[in-house]
PDB file of C-alpha atoms in Angstrom:
ATOM      1  CA  UNK A   1      14.600  16.256  36.831  1.00 40.00           C
ATOM      2  CA  UNK A   2      12.004  12.905  37.690  1.00 42.00           C
ATOM      3  CA  UNK A   3       9.459  15.387  39.314  1.00 44.00           C
ATOM      4  CA  UNK A   4       9.481  17.668  36.202  1.00 46.00           C
ATOM      5  CA  UNK A   5       9.111  14.673  33.768  1.00 46.00           C
ATOM      6  CA  UNK A   6       6.394  13.172  36.002  1.00 43.00           C
ATOM      7  CA  UNK A   7       4.461  16.563  35.287  1.00 49.00           C
ATOM      8  CA  UNK A   8       4.378  15.926  31.700  1.00 67.00           C
ATOM      9  CA  UNK A   9       2.050  13.935  29.340  1.00 61.00           C
ATOM     10  CA  UNK A  10       1.260  10.633  30.430  1.00 60.00           C
ATOM     11  CA  UNK A  11       2.488   9.523  26.622  1.00 58.00           C
ATOM     12  CA  UNK A  12       5.833  11.128  27.062  1.00 56.00           C
ATOM     13  CA  UNK A  13       8.267   8.357  27.116  1.00 60.00           C
ATOM     14  CA  UNK A  14      11.035   8.885  29.752  1.00 55.00           C
ATOM     15  CA  UNK A  15      13.776   9.242  27.255  1.00 60.00           C
ATOM     16  CA  UNK A  16      12.558  12.249  25.617  1.00 53.00           C
ATOM     17  CA  UNK A  17      12.599  16.056  26.983  1.00 58.00           C
ATOM     18  CA  UNK A  18       9.024  16.594  25.420  1.00 63.00           C
ATOM     19  CA  UNK A  19       6.246  15.671  22.930  1.00 62.00           C
ATOM     20  CA  UNK A  20       7.641  17.544  20.404  1.00 68.00           C
ATOM     21  CA  UNK A  21      10.703  15.741  20.528  1.00 71.00           C
ATOM     22  CA  UNK A  22       9.359  12.275  20.849  1.00 70.00           C
ATOM     23  CA  UNK A  23       7.068  13.519  17.511  1.00 70.00           C
ATOM     24  CA  UNK A  24      10.245  14.187  15.555  1.00 82.00           C
ATOM     25  CA  UNK A  25      11.914  11.430  16.670  1.00 79.00           C
ATOM     26  CA  UNK A  26       9.122   9.113  15.648  1.00 75.00           C
ATOM     27  CA  UNK A  27       8.716  10.984  12.356  1.00 85.00           C
ATOM     28  CA  UNK A  28      12.192  10.541  11.501  1.00 89.00           C
ATOM     29  CA  UNK A  29      12.279   6.705  12.335  1.00 88.00           C
ATOM     30  CA  UNK A  30       9.318   6.252  10.050  1.00 91.00           C
ATOM     31  CA  UNK A  31      11.032   7.735   7.344  1.00 94.00           C
ATOM     32  CA  UNK A  32      14.093   5.572   7.592  1.00 95.00           C
ATOM     33  CA  UNK A  33      11.928   2.559   7.695  1.00 94.00           C
ATOM     34  CA  UNK A  34      10.033   3.790   4.426  1.00 95.00           C
ATOM     35  CA  UNK A  35      13.484   4.536   3.000  1.00 96.00           C
ATOM     36  CA  UNK A  36      14.145   0.886   3.541  1.00 96.00           C
ATOM     37  CA  UNK A  37      10.995  -0.128   1.758  1.00 96.00           C
ATOM     38  CA  UNK A  38      11.687   2.133  -0.947  1.00 95.00           C
ATOM     39  CA  UNK A  39      14.964   0.272  -1.762  1.00 95.00           C
ATOM     40  CA  UNK A  40      13.296  -3.098  -1.281  1.00 94.00           C
ATOM     41  CA  UNK A  41      10.329  -2.025  -3.563  1.00 95.00           C
ATOM     42  CA  UNK A  42      12.924  -0.388  -6.135  1.00 95.00           C
ATOM     43  CA  UNK A  43      14.559  -3.498  -6.578  1.00 95.00           C
ATOM     44  CA  UNK A  44      11.654  -5.280  -7.949  1.00 96.00           C
ATOM     45  CA  UNK A  45      11.017  -2.078  -9.912  1.00 96.00           C
ATOM     46  CA  UNK A  46      14.326  -2.150 -11.534  1.00 96.00           C
ATOM     47  CA  UNK A  47      14.159  -6.010 -12.344  1.00 95.00           C
ATOM     48  CA  UNK A  48      10.544  -5.617 -13.989  1.00 96.00           C
ATOM     49  CA  UNK A  49      11.798  -2.654 -15.988  1.00 95.00           C
ATOM     50  CA  UNK A  50      14.964  -4.656 -17.547  1.00 96.00           C
ATOM     51  CA  UNK A  51      12.745  -7.484 -18.239  1.00 95.00           C
ATOM     52  CA  UNK A  52      10.103  -4.964 -19.735  1.00 94.00           C
ATOM     53  CA  UNK A  53      12.783  -3.727 -21.989  1.00 94.00           C
ATOM     54  CA  UNK A  54      14.109  -6.765 -22.799  1.00 95.00           C
ATOM     55  CA  UNK A  55      10.944  -8.515 -23.787  1.00 93.00           C
ATOM     56  CA  UNK A  56       8.561  -5.796 -24.556  1.00 92.00           C
ATOM     57  CA  UNK A  57       6.148  -7.691 -26.695  1.00 92.00           C
ATOM     58  CA  UNK A  58       5.995 -10.595 -24.524  1.00 92.00           C
ATOM     59  CA  UNK A  59       5.085  -8.172 -21.650  1.00 93.00           C
ATOM     60  CA  UNK A  60       2.806  -6.393 -23.780  1.00 92.00           C
ATOM     61  CA  UNK A  61       0.888  -9.388 -24.570  1.00 92.00           C
ATOM     62  CA  UNK A  62       0.688 -10.513 -20.816  1.00 93.00           C
ATOM     63  CA  UNK A  63      -0.391  -7.278 -19.845  1.00 93.00           C
ATOM     64  CA  UNK A  64      -3.743  -7.208 -21.876  1.00 92.00           C
ATOM     65  CA  UNK A  65      -4.787 -10.323 -19.779  1.00 92.00           C
ATOM     66  CA  UNK A  66      -4.935  -7.877 -16.846  1.00 94.00           C
ATOM     67  CA  UNK A  67      -8.190  -6.290 -15.747  1.00 94.00           C
ATOM     68  CA  UNK A  68      -7.627  -2.718 -16.231  1.00 94.00           C
ATOM     69  CA  UNK A  69     -11.460  -1.947 -15.088  1.00 96.00           C
ATOM     70  CA  UNK A  70     -10.483  -3.986 -11.738  1.00 96.00           C
ATOM     71  CA  UNK A  71      -7.278  -1.943 -11.264  1.00 96.00           C
ATOM     72  CA  UNK A  72      -8.384   1.535 -12.171  1.00 96.00           C
ATOM     73  CA  UNK A  73     -10.805   1.020  -9.649  1.00 97.00           C
ATOM     74  CA  UNK A  74      -8.385  -0.271  -7.198  1.00 97.00           C
ATOM     75  CA  UNK A  75      -6.630   2.661  -7.791  1.00 97.00           C
ATOM     76  CA  UNK A  76      -9.595   4.975  -7.301  1.00 97.00           C
ATOM     77  CA  UNK A  77     -10.176   2.591  -3.872  1.00 98.00           C
ATOM     78  CA  UNK A  78      -6.457   3.861  -2.685  1.00 97.00           C
ATOM     79  CA  UNK A  79      -6.639   7.340  -3.750  1.00 97.00           C
ATOM     80  CA  UNK A  80      -9.936   7.516  -1.606  1.00 97.00           C
ATOM     81  CA  UNK A  81      -8.208   5.840   1.219  1.00 97.00           C
ATOM     82  CA  UNK A  82      -5.691   8.387   1.447  1.00 97.00           C
ATOM     83  CA  UNK A  83      -8.149  11.348   1.522  1.00 97.00           C
ATOM     84  CA  UNK A  84      -9.752   9.468   4.677  1.00 97.00           C
ATOM     85  CA  UNK A  85      -6.345   8.761   6.409  1.00 97.00           C
ATOM     86  CA  UNK A  86      -5.526  12.225   5.908  1.00 97.00           C
ATOM     87  CA  UNK A  87      -8.578  13.285   7.590  1.00 97.00           C
ATOM     88  CA  UNK A  88      -8.321  10.960  10.227  1.00 96.00           C
ATOM     89  CA  UNK A  89      -4.659  12.702  11.080  1.00 95.00           C
ATOM     90  CA  UNK A  90      -6.393  16.202  10.746  1.00 95.00           C
ATOM     91  CA  UNK A  91      -9.453  15.144  13.392  1.00 95.00           C
ATOM     92  CA  UNK A  92      -6.643  13.625  15.737  1.00 92.00           C
ATOM     93  CA  UNK A  93      -4.747  16.989  15.403  1.00 91.00           C
ATOM     94  CA  UNK A  94      -8.183  18.641  16.294  1.00 93.00           C
ATOM     95  CA  UNK A  95      -8.845  16.130  18.981  1.00 89.00           C
ATOM     96  CA  UNK A  96     -12.103  15.077  17.432  1.00 92.00           C
ATOM     97  CA  UNK A  97     -12.526  11.521  18.674  1.00 92.00           C
ATOM     98  CA  UNK A  98     -15.487  10.525  17.250  1.00 94.00           C
ATOM     99  CA  UNK A  99     -14.605  12.243  13.887  1.00 95.00           C
ATOM    100  CA  UNK A 100     -11.216  10.463  13.986  1.00 95.00           C
ATOM    101  CA  UNK A 101     -12.711   6.852  14.839  1.00 96.00           C
ATOM    102  CA  UNK A 102     -14.885   7.589  11.302  1.00 97.00           C
ATOM    103  CA  UNK A 103     -12.326   8.131   9.409  1.00 97.00           C
ATOM    104  CA  UNK A 104     -10.004   5.276  10.492  1.00 97.00           C
ATOM    105  CA  UNK A 105     -12.545   2.851  10.016  1.00 97.00           C
ATOM    106  CA  UNK A 106     -13.571   4.457   6.545  1.00 98.00           C
ATOM    107  CA  UNK A 107      -9.658   3.814   5.551  1.00 98.00           C
ATOM    108  CA  UNK A 108      -9.632   0.156   6.916  1.00 97.00           C
ATOM    109  CA  UNK A 109     -12.961  -0.226   4.572  1.00 98.00           C
ATOM    110  CA  UNK A 110     -11.267   0.914   1.574  1.00 98.00           C
ATOM    111  CA  UNK A 111      -8.656  -0.996   2.361  1.00 97.00           C
ATOM    112  CA  UNK A 112     -10.547  -4.474   2.687  1.00 98.00           C
ATOM    113  CA  UNK A 113     -12.379  -3.168  -0.456  1.00 98.00           C
ATOM    114  CA  UNK A 114      -8.895  -3.167  -2.557  1.00 98.00           C
ATOM    115  CA  UNK A 115      -8.030  -6.294  -0.915  1.00 98.00           C
ATOM    116  CA  UNK A 116     -11.376  -8.348  -2.008  1.00 98.00           C
ATOM    117  CA  UNK A 117     -10.984  -6.572  -5.715  1.00 97.00           C
ATOM    118  CA  UNK A 118      -7.575  -8.266  -5.651  1.00 97.00           C
ATOM    119  CA  UNK A 119      -8.855 -11.534  -4.519  1.00 97.00           C
ATOM    120  CA  UNK A 120     -11.306 -11.451  -7.387  1.00 97.00           C
ATOM    121  CA  UNK A 121      -8.125 -10.619 -10.093  1.00 96.00           C
ATOM    122  CA  UNK A 122      -6.124 -13.436  -8.527  1.00 96.00           C
ATOM    123  CA  UNK A 123      -9.156 -15.896  -8.711  1.00 96.00           C
ATOM    124  CA  UNK A 124      -9.398 -14.958 -12.686  1.00 94.00           C
ATOM    125  CA  UNK A 125      -6.014 -15.639 -12.969  1.00 95.00           C
ATOM    126  CA  UNK A 126      -6.365 -19.131 -11.442  1.00 94.00           C
ATOM    127  CA  UNK A 127      -9.162 -19.964 -13.769  1.00 93.00           C
ATOM    128  CA  UNK A 128      -7.165 -18.696 -17.006  1.00 93.00           C
ATOM    129  CA  UNK A 129      -4.416 -21.056 -15.912  1.00 93.00           C
ATOM    130  CA  UNK A 130      -2.282 -17.809 -15.820  1.00 93.00           C
ATOM    131  CA  UNK A 131      -0.390 -18.763 -12.198  1.00 93.00           C
ATOM    132  CA  UNK A 132       3.180 -19.303 -13.207  1.00 93.00           C
ATOM    133  CA  UNK A 133       4.021 -23.166 -12.569  1.00 90.00           C
ATOM    134  CA  UNK A 134       3.436 -26.388 -14.238  1.00 89.00           C
ATOM    135  CA  UNK A 135      -0.307 -25.239 -15.007  1.00 89.00           C
ATOM    136  CA  UNK A 136       0.494 -22.166 -16.643  1.00 91.00           C
ATOM    137  CA  UNK A 137      -1.264 -21.632 -20.270  1.00 92.00           C
ATOM    138  CA  UNK A 138      -0.781 -19.018 -22.264  1.00 89.00           C
ATOM    139  CA  UNK A 139      -1.335 -18.593 -25.880  1.00 85.00           C
ATOM    140  CA  UNK A 140       0.348 -15.548 -27.039  1.00 78.00           C
ATOM    141  CA  UNK A 141       3.818 -15.140 -28.725  1.00 82.00           C
ATOM    142  CA  UNK A 142       6.347 -15.695 -26.149  1.00 88.00           C
ATOM    143  CA  UNK A 143       4.835 -18.036 -23.417  1.00 89.00           C
ATOM    144  CA  UNK A 144       8.201 -18.122 -21.749  1.00 91.00           C
ATOM    145  CA  UNK A 145       8.654 -14.637 -21.048  1.00 92.00           C
ATOM    146  CA  UNK A 146       5.251 -13.864 -20.697  1.00 92.00           C
ATOM    147  CA  UNK A 147       4.920 -16.241 -17.402  1.00 94.00           C
ATOM    148  CA  UNK A 148       7.986 -13.890 -16.394  1.00 94.00           C
ATOM    149  CA  UNK A 149       5.619 -11.085 -16.366  1.00 95.00           C
ATOM    150  CA  UNK A 150       2.968 -12.858 -14.485  1.00 96.00           C
ATOM    151  CA  UNK A 151       5.828 -13.970 -12.123  1.00 96.00           C
ATOM    152  CA  UNK A 152       6.444 -10.543 -11.210  1.00 96.00           C
ATOM    153  CA  UNK A 153       2.941  -9.563 -11.276  1.00 97.00           C
ATOM    154  CA  UNK A 154       2.108 -11.801  -8.379  1.00 97.00           C
ATOM    155  CA  UNK A 155       5.385 -11.109  -6.156  1.00 97.00           C
ATOM    156  CA  UNK A 156       5.009  -7.595  -6.580  1.00 97.00           C
ATOM    157  CA  UNK A 157       0.894  -6.939  -6.051  1.00 97.00           C
ATOM    158  CA  UNK A 158       1.269  -9.879  -3.647  1.00 97.00           C
ATOM    159  CA  UNK A 159       3.740  -7.930  -1.367  1.00 97.00           C
ATOM    160  CA  UNK A 160       1.863  -4.941  -1.691  1.00 97.00           C
ATOM    161  CA  UNK A 161      -1.160  -6.360  -0.748  1.00 97.00           C
ATOM    162  CA  UNK A 162       0.934  -7.946   2.425  1.00 97.00           C
ATOM    163  CA  UNK A 163       1.606  -4.426   3.100  1.00 97.00           C
ATOM    164  CA  UNK A 164      -1.866  -3.345   2.833  1.00 97.00           C
ATOM    165  CA  UNK A 165      -2.843  -6.090   5.525  1.00 97.00           C
ATOM    166  CA  UNK A 166      -0.376  -4.856   7.900  1.00 97.00           C
ATOM    167  CA  UNK A 167      -1.704  -1.428   7.459  1.00 97.00           C
ATOM    168  CA  UNK A 168      -5.162  -2.423   8.079  1.00 97.00           C
ATOM    169  CA  UNK A 169      -4.330  -4.155  11.166  1.00 97.00           C
ATOM    170  CA  UNK A 170      -2.385  -0.905  12.312  1.00 96.00           C
ATOM    171  CA  UNK A 171      -5.541   1.351  11.554  1.00 96.00           C
ATOM    172  CA  UNK A 172      -7.441  -1.376  13.940  1.00 97.00           C
ATOM    173  CA  UNK A 173      -5.078  -0.598  16.465  1.00 96.00           C
ATOM    174  CA  UNK A 174      -5.342   3.079  16.175  1.00 95.00           C
ATOM    175  CA  UNK A 175      -9.214   3.261  15.846  1.00 96.00           C
ATOM    176  CA  UNK A 176      -9.118   1.031  19.303  1.00 96.00           C
ATOM    177  CA  UNK A 177      -7.024   3.634  21.173  1.00 93.00           C
ATOM    178  CA  UNK A 178      -8.979   6.529  19.254  1.00 94.00           C
ATOM    179  CA  UNK A 179     -12.110   5.368  20.552  1.00 93.00           C
ATOM    180  CA  UNK A 180     -10.662   5.011  24.038  1.00 92.00           C
ATOM    181  CA  UNK A 181      -9.431   8.766  23.848  1.00 88.00           C
ATOM    182  CA  UNK A 182      -5.978   7.975  23.604  1.00 87.00           C
ATOM    183  CA  UNK A 183      -5.233  10.869  21.383  1.00 87.00           C
ATOM    184  CA  UNK A 184      -5.721  14.533  21.905  1.00 85.00           C
ATOM    185  CA  UNK A 185      -4.581  17.847  20.503  1.00 85.00           C
ATOM    186  CA  UNK A 186      -1.304  17.558  22.295  1.00 81.00           C
ATOM    187  CA  UNK A 187      -0.380  14.007  21.394  1.00 82.00           C
ATOM    188  CA  UNK A 188      -1.625  12.145  18.305  1.00 85.00           C
ATOM    189  CA  UNK A 189       1.836  11.050  17.177  1.00 87.00           C
ATOM    190  CA  UNK A 190       0.551   7.421  16.109  1.00 90.00           C
ATOM    191  CA  UNK A 191      -2.015   8.862  13.922  1.00 93.00           C
ATOM    192  CA  UNK A 192       0.443  10.620  11.896  1.00 92.00           C
ATOM    193  CA  UNK A 193       3.238   8.170  11.783  1.00 93.00           C
ATOM    194  CA  UNK A 194       0.904   5.752  10.651  1.00 95.00           C
ATOM    195  CA  UNK A 195      -0.485   7.825   8.059  1.00 95.00           C
ATOM    196  CA  UNK A 196       3.069   8.054   6.278  1.00 95.00           C
ATOM    197  CA  UNK A 197       3.180   4.488   6.217  1.00 96.00           C
ATOM    198  CA  UNK A 198      -0.456   4.337   4.461  1.00 97.00           C
ATOM    199  CA  UNK A 199       0.117   7.164   2.059  1.00 96.00           C
ATOM    200  CA  UNK A 200       3.483   5.012   1.204  1.00 97.00           C
ATOM    201  CA  UNK A 201       1.661   1.898   0.400  1.00 97.00           C
ATOM    202  CA  UNK A 202      -0.830   3.667  -1.590  1.00 96.00           C
ATOM    203  CA  UNK A 203       1.692   5.442  -3.805  1.00 96.00           C
ATOM    204  CA  UNK A 204       3.406   2.337  -4.588  1.00 97.00           C
ATOM    205  CA  UNK A 205       0.149   1.159  -6.071  1.00 97.00           C
ATOM    206  CA  UNK A 206       0.075   4.442  -8.237  1.00 95.00           C
ATOM    207  CA  UNK A 207       3.452   3.098  -9.774  1.00 95.00           C
ATOM    208  CA  UNK A 208       2.398  -0.469  -9.957  1.00 96.00           C
ATOM    209  CA  UNK A 209      -0.864   0.239 -11.927  1.00 96.00           C
ATOM    210  CA  UNK A 210       0.669   1.793 -14.937  1.00 94.00           C
ATOM    211  CA  UNK A 211       4.084  -0.459 -15.097  1.00 94.00           C
ATOM    212  CA  UNK A 212       1.621  -3.653 -15.075  1.00 95.00           C
ATOM    213  CA  UNK A 213      -1.912  -2.781 -16.454  1.00 94.00           C
ATOM    214  CA  UNK A 214      -1.226   0.147 -19.112  1.00 91.00           C
ATOM    215  CA  UNK A 215       1.591  -1.473 -21.294  1.00 81.00           C
ATOM    216  CA  UNK A 216       0.816  -0.619 -25.007  1.00 75.00           C
ATOM    217  CA  UNK A 217      -2.890  -0.663 -23.832  1.00 69.00           C
ATOM    218  CA  UNK A 218      -4.591   0.062 -27.484  1.00 59.00           C
ATOM    219  CA  UNK A 219      -6.361  -3.424 -27.917  1.00 49.00           C
ATOM    220  CA  UNK A 220      -9.000  -4.712 -26.198  1.00 46.00           C
ATOM    221  CA  UNK A 221      -9.284  -5.647 -22.678  1.00 43.00           C
ATOM    222  CA  UNK A 222      -9.336  -9.197 -21.345  1.00 44.00           C
TER     223      UNK A 222
END
């Protein structure tokens, strides 16, 4: 048995019979992890919706202080990053090392663009004194509950940004491994599994954008 296992692919771990079984186990593990992430963000979304229903006018007023152009741009950036991630997985499946590296680097670059735009948004909120705390200033109809909106905004987008930073770290490792020729047609599990994580982070933003930025969006953009 040990001799037969030794003749297998070098990436095959000793507790799996073959690469297909290893891939299925890895994919299942990632999906289970993503389920816990869905529960985590689901709690935040639920809290947001409860307060949104309770204080609709305050949340609508506060939402108009978010920059819809920057938020929309970030949405397009992440959609593009999902495309480059999918292309990286496809290149890995075909065993194309250079193409895979290019798309992984492009995915990281788009992720950094997203974080850069988000940093600009955060800096604007600091300048406008819209960061919850003792220096919070809001001239709308309900400043107390508008501060609640911004508290949820910073928590939800901040945690999303943290997940994006983790994703960029993962992409960095994958890029180094791909450049060294670690992934082939026979073995590219880490790329596919990491792709699931990246797509999940993108999908979370697809929900965050309309919930935070598009509330009663019929007035001028601030």
